Amino acid sequence: AVAETCRRHGILVIADEVMTGFGRTGRWFGMDNWDVHPDILTAGKGCTSGYVPFGFVAASAAVFDTVAPHGFTHGFTWSHNALGAAVGSAVIRRLREDALVERSRELGERIRKDLCTALDGCRAVGDVRGLGLMIGIELVRDPGSKEPFPRAERVTERVLAAARDGGLLLYSSTGHVGGIDGDLLMLGPAFCISDDEATALVDRTAAAIRSVV
């Protein structure tokens, strides 16, 4: 709906795929989940699997043909990076040959279902959501109203500490409710995670949450 509205009014659709691109959401790009083709796309991180700092911008033919006659007047110290391009090419080849994008989609569905089962009855869990291997667990004071915990209680930080003590590193996000409150745990495992490791991820995440809330 957003893309359709933009195009109806002659507005370019720009997709930030830095975190969601290259299979993280179970599709090559996050926008593919809704069959949306942006006019401009930015990407990074996953395109080199984190081995080399690298990012890029891609544009549709219509955008390119409009800008090209006037030249692309830009330049950065680290632009046109041959090493980054080589690593990115190798990562894309590995994603294709090992079917890791499909692996992200299938394993992500399993992990979300297993998390819901492991956290069933835990009143502090407001939601388990995500696509592919980009999964979030929202922690709330009241699951009915989704009232958040006060930031002063530092729920996210306490769960992260408990998980770390159990041998697991989680990604945190706070302040998404009113810019202050809100507790969210994020899971973004490697696409090559084994089935046994996925089970351990679920078990240790659930144990850390239950030990705090």
CSV table of C-alpha atoms in Angstrom, one decimal:
chain,number,residue,atom,x,y,z
A,1,ALA,CA,0.0,0.0,0.0
A,2,VAL,CA,2.8,2.4,0.8
A,3,ALA,CA,4.7,1.7,-2.4
A,4,GLU,CA,1.5,2.1,-4.4
A,5,THR,CA,0.7,5.4,-2.8
A,6,CYS,CA,4.3,6.6,-3.5
A,7,ARG,CA,4.1,5.7,-7.1
A,8,ARG,CA,0.7,7.2,-7.6
A,9,HIS,CA,2.1,10.5,-6.5
A,10,GLY,CA,5.4,10.2,-8.3
A,11,ILE,CA,7.5,9.5,-5.2
A,12,LEU,CA,10.5,7.2,-5.4
A,13,VAL,CA,10.3,4.1,-3.2
A,14,ILE,CA,13.6,3.7,-1.3
A,15,ALA,CA,14.3,0.5,0.6
A,16,ASP,CA,16.8,0.3,3.4
A,17,GLU,CA,17.9,-3.4,3.3
A,18,VAL,CA,21.1,-3.0,5.3
A,19,MET,CA,19.8,-5.4,8.0
A,20,THR,CA,17.2,-7.3,6.0
A,21,GLY,CA,19.0,-8.0,2.8
A,22,PHE,CA,20.8,-11.1,1.5
A,23,GLY,CA,18.5,-13.7,3.1
A,24,ARG,CA,18.1,-12.5,6.6
A,25,THR,CA,14.2,-12.5,6.3
A,26,GLY,CA,14.1,-15.7,4.4
A,27,ARG,CA,14.1,-13.9,1.0
A,28,TRP,CA,16.9,-12.4,-0.9
A,29,PHE,CA,15.6,-9.0,0.2
A,30,GLY,CA,13.1,-8.0,2.8
A,31,MET,CA,10.9,-6.3,0.3
A,32,ASP,CA,10.6,-9.6,-1.6
A,33,ASN,CA,8.2,-10.8,1.1
A,34,TRP,CA,5.6,-8.4,-0.3
A,35,ASP,CA,6.7,-8.5,-3.9
A,36,VAL,CA,7.7,-4.9,-3.9
A,37,HIS,CA,10.5,-3.7,-6.2
A,38,PRO,CA,11.9,-0.4,-4.9
A,39,ASP,CA,13.3,2.3,-7.1
A,40,ILE,CA,16.4,2.6,-5.0
A,41,LEU,CA,17.8,0.0,-2.6
A,42,THR,CA,20.6,0.3,0.0
A,43,ALA,CA,22.5,-2.7,1.3
A,44,GLY,CA,25.4,-3.7,3.5
A,45,LYS,CA,26.4,-6.1,6.3
A,46,GLY,CA,24.9,-9.3,5.0
A,47,CYS,CA,26.3,-8.7,1.5
A,48,THR,CA,29.8,-9.7,2.8
A,49,SER,CA,28.6,-11.7,5.8
A,50,GLY,CA,30.3,-9.2,8.0
A,51,TYR,CA,33.8,-10.3,6.9
A,52,VAL,CA,34.6,-7.0,5.2
A,53,PRO,CA,32.9,-3.6,5.7
A,54,PHE,CA,31.0,-3.0,2.5
A,55,GLY,CA,27.8,-1.3,1.4
A,56,PHE,CA,26.2,-0.2,-1.9
A,57,VAL,CA,23.2,1.5,-3.5
A,58,ALA,CA,21.3,-0.1,-6.4
A,59,ALA,CA,18.8,1.8,-8.6
A,60,SER,CA,16.2,0.8,-11.1
A,61,ALA,CA,16.9,1.3,-14.8
A,62,ALA,CA,14.5,4.3,-14.8
A,63,VAL,CA,16.4,6.0,-12.1
A,64,PHE,CA,19.7,5.2,-13.6
A,65,ASP,CA,18.7,6.4,-17.1
A,66,THR,CA,17.5,9.7,-15.6
A,67,VAL,CA,20.7,10.4,-13.7
A,68,ALA,CA,23.3,8.9,-16.0
A,69,PRO,CA,23.3,11.6,-18.7
A,70,HIS,CA,24.3,14.2,-16.1
A,71,GLY,CA,26.9,11.9,-14.5
A,72,PHE,CA,27.2,10.5,-11.0
A,73,THR,CA,29.2,13.2,-9.2
A,74,HIS,CA,30.2,11.3,-6.1
A,75,GLY,CA,33.3,10.0,-4.6
A,76,PHE,CA,34.5,8.5,-1.3
A,77,THR,CA,37.9,7.5,0.1
A,78,TRP,CA,36.8,3.9,0.3
A,79,SER,CA,34.5,3.7,-2.7
A,80,HIS,CA,35.1,1.3,-5.6
A,81,ASN,CA,36.5,-1.3,-3.1
A,82,ALA,CA,37.7,-4.3,-5.0
A,83,LEU,CA,38.1,-6.4,-1.9
A,84,GLY,CA,34.6,-5.7,-0.8
A,85,ALA,CA,33.2,-6.6,-4.2
A,86,ALA,CA,35.2,-9.8,-4.3
A,87,VAL,CA,34.0,-10.9,-0.8
A,88,GLY,CA,30.4,-9.9,-1.7
A,89,SER,CA,30.6,-12.0,-4.9
A,90,ALA,CA,31.9,-15.0,-2.9
A,91,VAL,CA,29.1,-14.6,-0.3
A,92,ILE,CA,26.4,-14.5,-2.9
A,93,ARG,CA,27.9,-17.7,-4.5
A,94,ARG,CA,27.8,-19.4,-1.1
A,95,LEU,CA,24.3,-18.3,-0.4
A,96,ARG,CA,23.1,-19.8,-3.7
A,97,GLU,CA,25.2,-23.0,-3.7
A,98,ASP,CA,24.2,-23.9,-0.1
A,99,ALA,CA,20.6,-22.7,-0.4
A,100,LEU,CA,21.1,-20.6,2.7
A,101,VAL,CA,18.3,-18.1,1.9
A,102,GLU,CA,15.9,-21.0,1.9
A,103,ARG,CA,17.5,-22.3,5.0
A,104,SER,CA,16.9,-19.0,6.7
A,105,ARG,CA,13.2,-19.1,5.8
A,106,GLU,CA,12.6,-22.7,6.9
A,107,LEU,CA,14.6,-22.6,10.1
A,108,GLY,CA,13.2,-19.2,11.0
A,109,GLU,CA,9.7,-20.6,10.9
A,110,ARG,CA,10.7,-23.5,13.1
A,111,ILE,CA,12.5,-21.3,15.7
A,112,ARG,CA,9.6,-19.0,16.0
A,113,LYS,CA,7.2,-21.9,16.6
A,114,ASP,CA,9.6,-23.5,19.1
A,115,LEU,CA,10.0,-20.1,20.9
A,116,CYS,CA,6.2,-19.8,21.2
A,117,THR,CA,6.0,-23.2,22.7
A,118,ALA,CA,8.9,-22.7,25.1
A,119,LEU,CA,7.5,-19.4,26.3
A,120,ASP,CA,3.9,-20.4,26.5
A,121,GLY,CA,2.4,-19.2,29.7
A,122,CYS,CA,5.1,-16.6,30.3
A,123,ARG,CA,3.0,-13.4,30.9
A,124,ALA,CA,5.9,-11.1,30.2
A,125,VAL,CA,6.0,-12.2,26.5
A,126,GLY,CA,3.9,-9.8,24.5
A,127,ASP,CA,4.8,-11.1,21.1
A,128,VAL,CA,7.2,-13.4,19.1
A,129,ARG,CA,7.5,-12.1,15.6
A,130,GLY,CA,9.8,-11.9,12.6
A,131,LEU,CA,10.6,-13.3,9.2
A,132,GLY,CA,13.4,-15.8,8.4
A,133,LEU,CA,16.2,-15.6,10.9
A,134,MET,CA,15.3,-12.1,12.0
A,135,ILE,CA,13.2,-12.7,15.1
A,136,GLY,CA,12.1,-10.4,17.9
A,137,ILE,CA,10.6,-11.2,21.3
A,138,GLU,CA,8.7,-8.3,22.9
A,139,LEU,CA,8.6,-8.2,26.7
A,140,VAL,CA,5.7,-6.4,28.4
A,141,ARG,CA,4.3,-5.8,31.8
A,142,ASP,CA,0.7,-6.6,30.6
A,143,PRO,CA,0.2,-9.0,27.7
A,144,GLY,CA,-3.3,-7.8,27.2
A,145,SER,CA,-2.7,-4.1,26.8
A,146,LYS,CA,0.9,-4.5,25.8
A,147,GLU,CA,1.8,-2.0,28.5
A,148,PRO,CA,5.7,-1.9,28.6
A,149,PHE,CA,7.9,-2.3,31.6
A,150,PRO,CA,9.3,1.0,32.9
A,151,ARG,CA,12.7,1.6,31.5
A,152,ALA,CA,14.1,1.9,35.0
A,153,GLU,CA,13.6,-1.8,35.5
A,154,ARG,CA,16.1,-2.6,32.7
A,155,VAL,CA,14.4,-5.8,31.8
A,156,THR,CA,16.2,-6.2,28.5
A,157,GLU,CA,19.6,-5.7,30.1
A,158,ARG,CA,18.8,-8.3,32.8
A,159,VAL,CA,17.7,-10.9,30.3
A,160,LEU,CA,20.8,-10.3,28.2
A,161,ALA,CA,23.0,-10.8,31.2
A,162,ALA,CA,21.2,-14.0,32.1
A,163,ALA,CA,21.5,-15.3,28.6
A,164,ARG,CA,25.2,-14.4,28.5
A,165,ASP,CA,25.7,-16.3,31.8
A,166,GLY,CA,24.1,-19.3,30.0
A,167,GLY,CA,26.5,-19.0,27.1
A,168,LEU,CA,24.2,-17.1,24.7
A,169,LEU,CA,24.6,-13.7,23.2
A,170,LEU,CA,21.4,-11.9,22.2
A,171,TYR,CA,20.7,-8.5,20.4
A,172,SER,CA,18.7,-5.9,22.3
A,173,SER,CA,16.4,-3.1,21.4
A,174,THR,CA,14.9,-0.6,23.8
A,175,GLY,CA,13.0,2.7,23.8
A,176,HIS,CA,10.6,1.8,21.0
A,177,VAL,CA,7.5,2.8,23.1
A,178,GLY,CA,7.3,6.5,23.4
A,179,GLY,CA,11.1,6.8,22.8
A,180,ILE,CA,11.8,5.7,26.4
A,181,ASP,CA,10.1,2.4,27.4
A,182,GLY,CA,9.9,-0.9,25.6
A,183,ASP,CA,11.9,-4.1,25.8
A,184,LEU,CA,12.7,-6.2,22.8
A,185,LEU,CA,15.1,-9.1,22.3
A,186,MET,CA,16.4,-9.9,18.8
A,187,LEU,CA,17.7,-13.2,17.5
A,188,GLY,CA,19.8,-13.2,14.3
A,189,PRO,CA,21.8,-16.4,14.2
A,190,ALA,CA,24.0,-17.4,11.3
A,191,PHE,CA,22.3,-19.1,8.4
A,192,CYS,CA,24.5,-22.1,8.8
A,193,ILE,CA,23.3,-22.7,12.4
A,194,SER,CA,22.7,-26.5,13.0
A,195,ASP,CA,19.4,-28.0,14.1
A,196,ASP,CA,21.0,-28.8,17.5
A,197,GLU,CA,22.3,-25.2,17.9
A,198,ALA,CA,18.8,-23.9,17.0
A,199,THR,CA,17.3,-26.0,19.7
A,200,ALA,CA,19.9,-24.7,22.2
A,201,LEU,CA,19.2,-21.1,21.1
A,202,VAL,CA,15.5,-21.6,21.9
A,203,ASP,CA,16.1,-23.3,25.2
A,204,ARG,CA,18.6,-20.8,26.5
A,205,THR,CA,16.6,-17.8,25.3
A,206,ALA,CA,13.5,-19.1,27.1
A,207,ALA,CA,15.5,-19.9,30.2
A,208,ALA,CA,17.0,-16.4,30.4
A,209,ILE,CA,13.6,-14.8,30.0
A,210,ARG,CA,11.9,-16.9,32.6
A,211,SER,CA,14.7,-16.3,35.1
A,212,VAL,CA,14.1,-12.6,34.9
A,213,VAL,CA,10.4,-12.1,34.4
